[in-house]
PDB file of C-alpha atoms in Angstrom:
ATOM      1  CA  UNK A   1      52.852-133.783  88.830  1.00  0.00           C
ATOM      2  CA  UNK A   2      49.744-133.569  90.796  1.00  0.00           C
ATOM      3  CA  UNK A   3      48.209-137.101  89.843  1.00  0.00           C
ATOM      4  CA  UNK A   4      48.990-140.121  87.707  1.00  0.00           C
ATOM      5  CA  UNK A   5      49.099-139.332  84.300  1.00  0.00           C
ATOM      6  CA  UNK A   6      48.784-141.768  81.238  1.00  0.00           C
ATOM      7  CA  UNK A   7      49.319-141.509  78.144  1.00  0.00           C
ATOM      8  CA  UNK A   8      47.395-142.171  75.161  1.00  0.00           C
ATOM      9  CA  UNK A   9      44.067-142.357  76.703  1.00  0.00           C
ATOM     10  CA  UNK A  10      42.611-144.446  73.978  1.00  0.00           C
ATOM     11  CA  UNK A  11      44.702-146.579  71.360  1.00  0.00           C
ATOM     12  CA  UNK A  12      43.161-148.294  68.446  1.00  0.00           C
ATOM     13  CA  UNK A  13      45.592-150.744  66.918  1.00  0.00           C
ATOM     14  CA  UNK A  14      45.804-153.599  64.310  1.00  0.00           C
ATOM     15  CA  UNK A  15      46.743-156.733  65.397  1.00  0.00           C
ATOM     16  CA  UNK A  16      50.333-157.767  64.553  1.00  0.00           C
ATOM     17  CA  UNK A  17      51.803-153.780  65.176  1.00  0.00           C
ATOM     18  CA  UNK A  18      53.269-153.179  68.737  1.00  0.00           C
ATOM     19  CA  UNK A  19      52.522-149.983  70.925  1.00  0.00           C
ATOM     20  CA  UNK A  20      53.576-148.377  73.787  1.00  0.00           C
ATOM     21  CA  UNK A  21      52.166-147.149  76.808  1.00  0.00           C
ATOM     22  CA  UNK A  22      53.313-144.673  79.413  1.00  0.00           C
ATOM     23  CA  UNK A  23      52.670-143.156  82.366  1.00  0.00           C
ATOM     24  CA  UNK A  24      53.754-140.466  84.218  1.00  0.00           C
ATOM     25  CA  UNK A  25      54.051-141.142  88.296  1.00  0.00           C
ATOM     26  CA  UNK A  26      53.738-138.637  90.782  1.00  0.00           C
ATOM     27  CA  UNK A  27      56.665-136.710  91.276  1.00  0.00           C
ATOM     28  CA  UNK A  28      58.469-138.367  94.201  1.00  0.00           C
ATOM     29  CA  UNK A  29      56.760-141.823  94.153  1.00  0.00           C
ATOM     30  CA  UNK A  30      59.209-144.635  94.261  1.00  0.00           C
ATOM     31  CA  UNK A  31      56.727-147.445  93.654  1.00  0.00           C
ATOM     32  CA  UNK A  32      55.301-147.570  90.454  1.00  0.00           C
ATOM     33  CA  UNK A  33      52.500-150.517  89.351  1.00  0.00           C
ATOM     34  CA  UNK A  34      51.082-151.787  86.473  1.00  0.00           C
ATOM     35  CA  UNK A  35      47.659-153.408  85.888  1.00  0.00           C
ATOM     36  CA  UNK A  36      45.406-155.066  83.316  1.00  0.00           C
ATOM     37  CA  UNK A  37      41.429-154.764  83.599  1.00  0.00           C
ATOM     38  CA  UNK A  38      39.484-156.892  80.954  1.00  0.00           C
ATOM     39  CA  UNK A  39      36.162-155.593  80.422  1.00  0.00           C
ATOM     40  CA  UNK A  40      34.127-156.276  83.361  1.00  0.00           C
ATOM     41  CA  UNK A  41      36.634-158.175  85.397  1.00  0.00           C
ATOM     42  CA  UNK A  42      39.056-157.238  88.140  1.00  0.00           C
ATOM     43  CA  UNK A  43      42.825-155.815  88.024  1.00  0.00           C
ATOM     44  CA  UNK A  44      45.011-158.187  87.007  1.00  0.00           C
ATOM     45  CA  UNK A  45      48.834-157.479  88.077  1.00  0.00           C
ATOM     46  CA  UNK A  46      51.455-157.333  85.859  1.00  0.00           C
ATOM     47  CA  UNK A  47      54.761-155.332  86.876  1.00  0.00           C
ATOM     48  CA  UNK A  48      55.975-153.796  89.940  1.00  0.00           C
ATOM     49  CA  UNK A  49      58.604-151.288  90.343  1.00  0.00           C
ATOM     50  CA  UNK A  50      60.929-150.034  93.011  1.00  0.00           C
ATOM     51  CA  UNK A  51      62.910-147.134  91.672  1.00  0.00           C
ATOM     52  CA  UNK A  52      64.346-148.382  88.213  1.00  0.00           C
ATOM     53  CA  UNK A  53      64.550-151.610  89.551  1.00  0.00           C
ATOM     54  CA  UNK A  54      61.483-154.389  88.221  1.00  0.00           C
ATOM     55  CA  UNK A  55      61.838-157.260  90.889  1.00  0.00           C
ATOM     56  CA  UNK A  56      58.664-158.963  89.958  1.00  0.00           C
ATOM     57  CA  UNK A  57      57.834-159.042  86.423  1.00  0.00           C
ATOM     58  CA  UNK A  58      55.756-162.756  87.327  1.00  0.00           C
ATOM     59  CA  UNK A  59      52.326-161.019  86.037  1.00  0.00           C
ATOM     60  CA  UNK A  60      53.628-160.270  82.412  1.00  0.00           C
ATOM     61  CA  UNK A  61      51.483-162.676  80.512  1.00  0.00           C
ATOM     62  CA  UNK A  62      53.997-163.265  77.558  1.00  0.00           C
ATOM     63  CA  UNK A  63      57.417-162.516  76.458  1.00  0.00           C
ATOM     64  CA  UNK A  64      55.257-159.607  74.102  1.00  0.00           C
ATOM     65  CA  UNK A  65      55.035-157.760  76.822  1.00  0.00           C
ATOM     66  CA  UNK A  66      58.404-155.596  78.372  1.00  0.00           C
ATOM     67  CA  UNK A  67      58.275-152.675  80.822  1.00  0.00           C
ATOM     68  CA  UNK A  68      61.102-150.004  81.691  1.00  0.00           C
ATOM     69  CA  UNK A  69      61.415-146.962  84.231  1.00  0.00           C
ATOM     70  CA  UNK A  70      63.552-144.322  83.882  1.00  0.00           C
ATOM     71  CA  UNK A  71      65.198-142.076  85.989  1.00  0.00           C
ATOM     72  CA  UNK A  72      63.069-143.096  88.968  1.00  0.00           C
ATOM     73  CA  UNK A  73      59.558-141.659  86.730  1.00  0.00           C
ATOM     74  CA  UNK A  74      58.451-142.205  83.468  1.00  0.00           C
ATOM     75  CA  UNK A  75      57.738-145.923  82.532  1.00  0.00           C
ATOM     76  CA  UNK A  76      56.826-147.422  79.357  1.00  0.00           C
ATOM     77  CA  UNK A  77      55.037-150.563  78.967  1.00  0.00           C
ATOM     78  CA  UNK A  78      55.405-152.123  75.340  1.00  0.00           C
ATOM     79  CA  UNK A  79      53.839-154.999  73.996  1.00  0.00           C
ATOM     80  CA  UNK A  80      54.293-156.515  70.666  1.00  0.00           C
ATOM     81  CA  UNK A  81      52.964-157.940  67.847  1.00  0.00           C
ATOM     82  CA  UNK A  82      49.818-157.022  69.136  1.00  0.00           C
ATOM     83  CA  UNK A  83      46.621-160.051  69.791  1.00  0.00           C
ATOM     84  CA  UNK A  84      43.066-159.389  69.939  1.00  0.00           C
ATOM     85  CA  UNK A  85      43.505-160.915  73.451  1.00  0.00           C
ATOM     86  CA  UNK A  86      45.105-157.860  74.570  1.00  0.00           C
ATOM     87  CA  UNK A  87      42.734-155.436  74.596  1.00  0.00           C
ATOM     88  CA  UNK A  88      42.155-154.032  78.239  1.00  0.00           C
ATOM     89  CA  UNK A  89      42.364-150.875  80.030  1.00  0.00           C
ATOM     90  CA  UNK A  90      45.839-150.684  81.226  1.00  0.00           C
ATOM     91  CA  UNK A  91      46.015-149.145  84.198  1.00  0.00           C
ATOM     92  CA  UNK A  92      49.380-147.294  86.203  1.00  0.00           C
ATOM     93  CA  UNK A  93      49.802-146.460  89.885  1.00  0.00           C
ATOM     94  CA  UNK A  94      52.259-145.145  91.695  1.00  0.00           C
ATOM     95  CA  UNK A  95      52.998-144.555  95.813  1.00  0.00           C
ATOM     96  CA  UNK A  96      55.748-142.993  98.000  1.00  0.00           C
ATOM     97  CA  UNK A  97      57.334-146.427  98.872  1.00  0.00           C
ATOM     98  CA  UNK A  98      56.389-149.933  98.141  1.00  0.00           C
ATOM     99  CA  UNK A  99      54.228-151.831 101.247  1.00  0.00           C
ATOM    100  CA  UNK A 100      53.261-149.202 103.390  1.00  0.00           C
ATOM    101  CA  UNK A 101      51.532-145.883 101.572  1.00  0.00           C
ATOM    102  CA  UNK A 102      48.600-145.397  99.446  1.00  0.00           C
ATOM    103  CA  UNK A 103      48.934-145.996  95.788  1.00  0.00           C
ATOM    104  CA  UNK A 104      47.335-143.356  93.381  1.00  0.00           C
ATOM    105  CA  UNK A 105      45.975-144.770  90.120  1.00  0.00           C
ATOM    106  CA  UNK A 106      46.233-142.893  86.687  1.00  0.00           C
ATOM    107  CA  UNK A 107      43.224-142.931  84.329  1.00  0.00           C
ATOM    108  CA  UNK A 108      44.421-145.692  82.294  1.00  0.00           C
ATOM    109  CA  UNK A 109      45.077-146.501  78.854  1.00  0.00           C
ATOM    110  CA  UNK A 110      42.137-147.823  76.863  1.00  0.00           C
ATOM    111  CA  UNK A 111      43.899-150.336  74.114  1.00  0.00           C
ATOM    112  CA  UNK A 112      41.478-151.870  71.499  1.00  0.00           C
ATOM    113  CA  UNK A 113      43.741-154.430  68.733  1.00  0.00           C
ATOM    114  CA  UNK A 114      41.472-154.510  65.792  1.00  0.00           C
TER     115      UNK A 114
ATOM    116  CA  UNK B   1      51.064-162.088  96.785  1.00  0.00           C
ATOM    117  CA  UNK B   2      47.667-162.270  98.698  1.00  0.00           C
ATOM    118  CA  UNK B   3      43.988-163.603  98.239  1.00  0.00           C
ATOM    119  CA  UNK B   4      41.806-161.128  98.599  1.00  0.00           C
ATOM    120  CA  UNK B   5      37.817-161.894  98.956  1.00  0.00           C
ATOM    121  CA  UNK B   6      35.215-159.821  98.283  1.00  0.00           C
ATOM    122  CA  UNK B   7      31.585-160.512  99.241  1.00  0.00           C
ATOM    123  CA  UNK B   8      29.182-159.971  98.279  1.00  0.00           C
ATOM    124  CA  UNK B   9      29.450-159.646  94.289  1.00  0.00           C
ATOM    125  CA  UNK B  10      26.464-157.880  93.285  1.00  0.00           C
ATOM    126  CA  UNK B  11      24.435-155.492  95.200  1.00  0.00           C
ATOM    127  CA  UNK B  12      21.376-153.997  94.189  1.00  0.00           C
ATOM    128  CA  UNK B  13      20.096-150.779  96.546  1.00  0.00           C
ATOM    129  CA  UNK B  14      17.068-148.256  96.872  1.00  0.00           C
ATOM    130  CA  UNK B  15      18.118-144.807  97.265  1.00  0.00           C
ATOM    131  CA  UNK B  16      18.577-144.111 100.597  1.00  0.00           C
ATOM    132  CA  UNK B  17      19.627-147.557 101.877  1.00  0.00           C
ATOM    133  CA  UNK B  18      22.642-148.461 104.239  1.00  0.00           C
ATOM    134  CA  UNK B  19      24.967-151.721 102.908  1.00  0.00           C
ATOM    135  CA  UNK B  20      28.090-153.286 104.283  1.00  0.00           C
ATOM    136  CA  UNK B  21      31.025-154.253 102.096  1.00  0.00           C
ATOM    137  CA  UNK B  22      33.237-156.752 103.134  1.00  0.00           C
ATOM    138  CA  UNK B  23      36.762-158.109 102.336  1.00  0.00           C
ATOM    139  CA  UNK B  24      38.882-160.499 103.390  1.00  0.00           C
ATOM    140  CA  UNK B  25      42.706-161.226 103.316  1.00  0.00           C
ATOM    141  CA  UNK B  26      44.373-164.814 103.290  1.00  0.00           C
ATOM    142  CA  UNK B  27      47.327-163.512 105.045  1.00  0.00           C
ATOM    143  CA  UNK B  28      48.002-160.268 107.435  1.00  0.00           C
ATOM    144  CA  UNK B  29      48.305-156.912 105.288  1.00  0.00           C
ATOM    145  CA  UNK B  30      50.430-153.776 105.608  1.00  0.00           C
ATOM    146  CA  UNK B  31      48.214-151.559 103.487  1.00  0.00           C
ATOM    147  CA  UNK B  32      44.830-151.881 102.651  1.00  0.00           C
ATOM    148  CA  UNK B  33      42.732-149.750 100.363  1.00  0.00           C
ATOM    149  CA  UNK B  34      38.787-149.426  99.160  1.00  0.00           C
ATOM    150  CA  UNK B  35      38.287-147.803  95.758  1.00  0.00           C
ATOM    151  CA  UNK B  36      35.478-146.863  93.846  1.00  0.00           C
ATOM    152  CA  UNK B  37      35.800-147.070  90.212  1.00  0.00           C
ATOM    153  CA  UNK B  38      33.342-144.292  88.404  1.00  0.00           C
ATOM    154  CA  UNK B  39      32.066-145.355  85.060  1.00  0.00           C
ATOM    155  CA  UNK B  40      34.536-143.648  83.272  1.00  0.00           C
ATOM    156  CA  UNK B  41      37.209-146.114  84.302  1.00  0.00           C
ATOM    157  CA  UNK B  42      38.927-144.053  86.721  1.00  0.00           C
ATOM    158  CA  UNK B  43      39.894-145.844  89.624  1.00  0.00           C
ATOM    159  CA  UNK B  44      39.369-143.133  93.297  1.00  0.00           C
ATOM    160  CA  UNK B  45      40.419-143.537  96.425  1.00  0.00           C
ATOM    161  CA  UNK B  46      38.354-144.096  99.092  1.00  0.00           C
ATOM    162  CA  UNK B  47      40.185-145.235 102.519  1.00  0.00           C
ATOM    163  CA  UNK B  48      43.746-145.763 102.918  1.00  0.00           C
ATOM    164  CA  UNK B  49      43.365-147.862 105.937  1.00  0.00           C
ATOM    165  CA  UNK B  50      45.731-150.699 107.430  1.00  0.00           C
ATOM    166  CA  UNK B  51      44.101-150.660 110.616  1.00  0.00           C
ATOM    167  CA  UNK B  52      41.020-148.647 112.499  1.00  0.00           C
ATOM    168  CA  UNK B  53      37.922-147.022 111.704  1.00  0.00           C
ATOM    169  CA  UNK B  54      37.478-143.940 109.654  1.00  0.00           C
ATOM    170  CA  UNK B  55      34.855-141.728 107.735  1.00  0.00           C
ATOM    171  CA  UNK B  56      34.331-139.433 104.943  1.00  0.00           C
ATOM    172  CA  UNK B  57      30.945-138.401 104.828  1.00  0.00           C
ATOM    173  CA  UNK B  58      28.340-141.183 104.143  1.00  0.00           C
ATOM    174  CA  UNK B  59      31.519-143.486 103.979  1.00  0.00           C
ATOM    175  CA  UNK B  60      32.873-145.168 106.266  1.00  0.00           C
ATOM    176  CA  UNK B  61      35.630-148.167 106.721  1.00  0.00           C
ATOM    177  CA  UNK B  62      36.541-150.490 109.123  1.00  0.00           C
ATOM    178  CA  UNK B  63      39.837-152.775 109.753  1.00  0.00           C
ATOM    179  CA  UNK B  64      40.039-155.227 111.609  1.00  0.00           C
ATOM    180  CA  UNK B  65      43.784-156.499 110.621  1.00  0.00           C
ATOM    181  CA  UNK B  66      44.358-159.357 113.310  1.00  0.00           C
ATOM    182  CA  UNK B  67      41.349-161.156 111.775  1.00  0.00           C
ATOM    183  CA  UNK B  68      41.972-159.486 108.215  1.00  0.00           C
ATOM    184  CA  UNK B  69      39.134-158.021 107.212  1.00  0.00           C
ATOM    185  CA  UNK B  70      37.777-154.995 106.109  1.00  0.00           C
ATOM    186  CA  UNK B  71      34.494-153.211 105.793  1.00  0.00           C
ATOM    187  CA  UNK B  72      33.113-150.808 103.631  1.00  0.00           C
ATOM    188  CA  UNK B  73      29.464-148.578 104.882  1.00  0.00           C
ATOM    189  CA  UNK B  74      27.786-146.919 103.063  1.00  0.00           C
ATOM    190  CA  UNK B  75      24.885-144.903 104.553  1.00  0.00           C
ATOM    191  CA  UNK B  76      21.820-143.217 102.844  1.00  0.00           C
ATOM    192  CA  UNK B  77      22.781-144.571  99.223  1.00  0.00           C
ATOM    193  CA  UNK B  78      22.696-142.390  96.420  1.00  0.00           C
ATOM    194  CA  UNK B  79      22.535-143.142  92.256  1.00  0.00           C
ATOM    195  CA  UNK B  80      25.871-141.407  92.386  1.00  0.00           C
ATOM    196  CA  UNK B  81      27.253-144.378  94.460  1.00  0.00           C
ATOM    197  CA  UNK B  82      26.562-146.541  91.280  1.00  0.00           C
ATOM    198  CA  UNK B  83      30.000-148.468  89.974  1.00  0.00           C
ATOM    199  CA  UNK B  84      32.407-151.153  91.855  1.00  0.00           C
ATOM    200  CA  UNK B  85      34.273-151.250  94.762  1.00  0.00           C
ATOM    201  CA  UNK B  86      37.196-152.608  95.188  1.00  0.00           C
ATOM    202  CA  UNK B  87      39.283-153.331  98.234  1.00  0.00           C
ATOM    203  CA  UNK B  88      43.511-154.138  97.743  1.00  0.00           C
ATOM    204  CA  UNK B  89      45.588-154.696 100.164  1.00  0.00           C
ATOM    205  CA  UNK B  90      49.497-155.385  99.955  1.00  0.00           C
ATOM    206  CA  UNK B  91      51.731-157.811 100.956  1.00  0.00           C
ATOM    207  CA  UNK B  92      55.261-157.103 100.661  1.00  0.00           C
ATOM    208  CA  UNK B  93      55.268-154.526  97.905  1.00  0.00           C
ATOM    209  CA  UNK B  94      52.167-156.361  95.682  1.00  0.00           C
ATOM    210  CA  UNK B  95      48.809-154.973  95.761  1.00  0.00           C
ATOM    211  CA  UNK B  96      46.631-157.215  94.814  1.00  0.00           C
ATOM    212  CA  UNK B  97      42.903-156.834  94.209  1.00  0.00           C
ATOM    213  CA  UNK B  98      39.890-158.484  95.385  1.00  0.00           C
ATOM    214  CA  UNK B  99      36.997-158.943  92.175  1.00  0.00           C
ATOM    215  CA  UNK B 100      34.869-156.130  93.781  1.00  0.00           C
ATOM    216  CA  UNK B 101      31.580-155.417  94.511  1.00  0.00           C
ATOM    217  CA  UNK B 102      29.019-154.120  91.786  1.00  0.00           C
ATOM    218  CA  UNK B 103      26.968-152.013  93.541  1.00  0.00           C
ATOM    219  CA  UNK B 104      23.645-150.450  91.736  1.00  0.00           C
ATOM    220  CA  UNK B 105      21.538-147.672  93.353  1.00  0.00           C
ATOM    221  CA  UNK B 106      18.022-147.264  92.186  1.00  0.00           C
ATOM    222  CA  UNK B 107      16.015-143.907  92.119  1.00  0.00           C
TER     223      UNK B 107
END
């Protein structure tokens, strides 16, 4: 596609239910990244992958939270049994290769646990 | 990954002012970014730029990667330059973030 694209945009949820995020890399881009913005603070890193392949899942801040890629584009990033504590802005990007080109960032994914 | 500093936190400008940005990297970097994030959310790319100088209208950056740094310009300030910047730079494969700059622009 021609940018990042993430889907819902905005996702109102009760605590205790589990959603699921996705997002849509550009077509081509091996390296896809996920991030967690609290309101007003920075991005906070949470998964990295190359291909299908996650080697660092270190910024996942619970066993709640699980990510998956397939077919080298579309990932998913779940959490469960959803906390107040987890509303953010949950943001995707993707580049060509890991290390050495520019990332793109999709819109992000506004998640508000009620 | 890498620490990334940003300095300075806040800046407050009158329209038409010139500011620096600055950033810097605990350990040498083989990408480094600056974006602006609008107040929508969205986050926009600014520089791609490891190494070297470059400009895009009243923007420019500079990298200096041997002392891993980075600066941001930006010339003859407008309200529309209003949000945070961020600079990221990777590591490896991780790009981490610095806590960006706030920067307000005042009519």
């Amino acid at each position: 596609g021609a940018g990042v694209s993430q889907s819902p945009s905005n996702k109102v949820t009760e605590k205790g239910k589990d959603v699921e995020l996705r997002c849509d890399p550009i077509s081509g881009h091996t390296a896809l990244y996920w991030y967690r913005q609290r309101l007003g603070q920075g991005l906070e890193f949470l998964i990295y992958f190359q291909g299908n392949s996650a080697p660092d899942k270190s910024g996942l801040p619970s066993d709640r939270f699980s990510a998956e890629r397939t077919g080298e584009s579309v990932s998913t990033l779940t959490i469960q049994r959803t906390q107040q504590e987890d509303s953010a802005v949950y943001l995707c990007a993707s580049s060509y290769a890991s290390g050495n080109t520019e990332a793109f960032f999709g819109q992000g994914t506004r998640l508000t646990v009620v | 990954g890498i620490q990334v500093e940003q300095s300075p936190p806040d800046l407050i400008l009158q329209e038409g002012a010139n500011s620096t940005l600055r950033c810097n990297f605990s350990d040498s970097v083989n990408n480094l970014q600056w974006f602006h994030q609008n107040p929508w959310g969205q986050l926009i790319n600014l520089f791609y730029i490891p190494s070297g100088t470059k400009q895009n209208g009243r923007l420019s950056a500079t990298t200096v990667a041997t002392e891993r740094y980075s600066l941001l310009y930006i010339s003859s300030s407008q309200t529309t330059d209003s949000g945070v910047y961020f600079c990221a730079g990777i590591n490896d494969y991780k790009l981490s973030f610095g806590a960006g700059t706030t920067v307000t622009v005042r009519a």
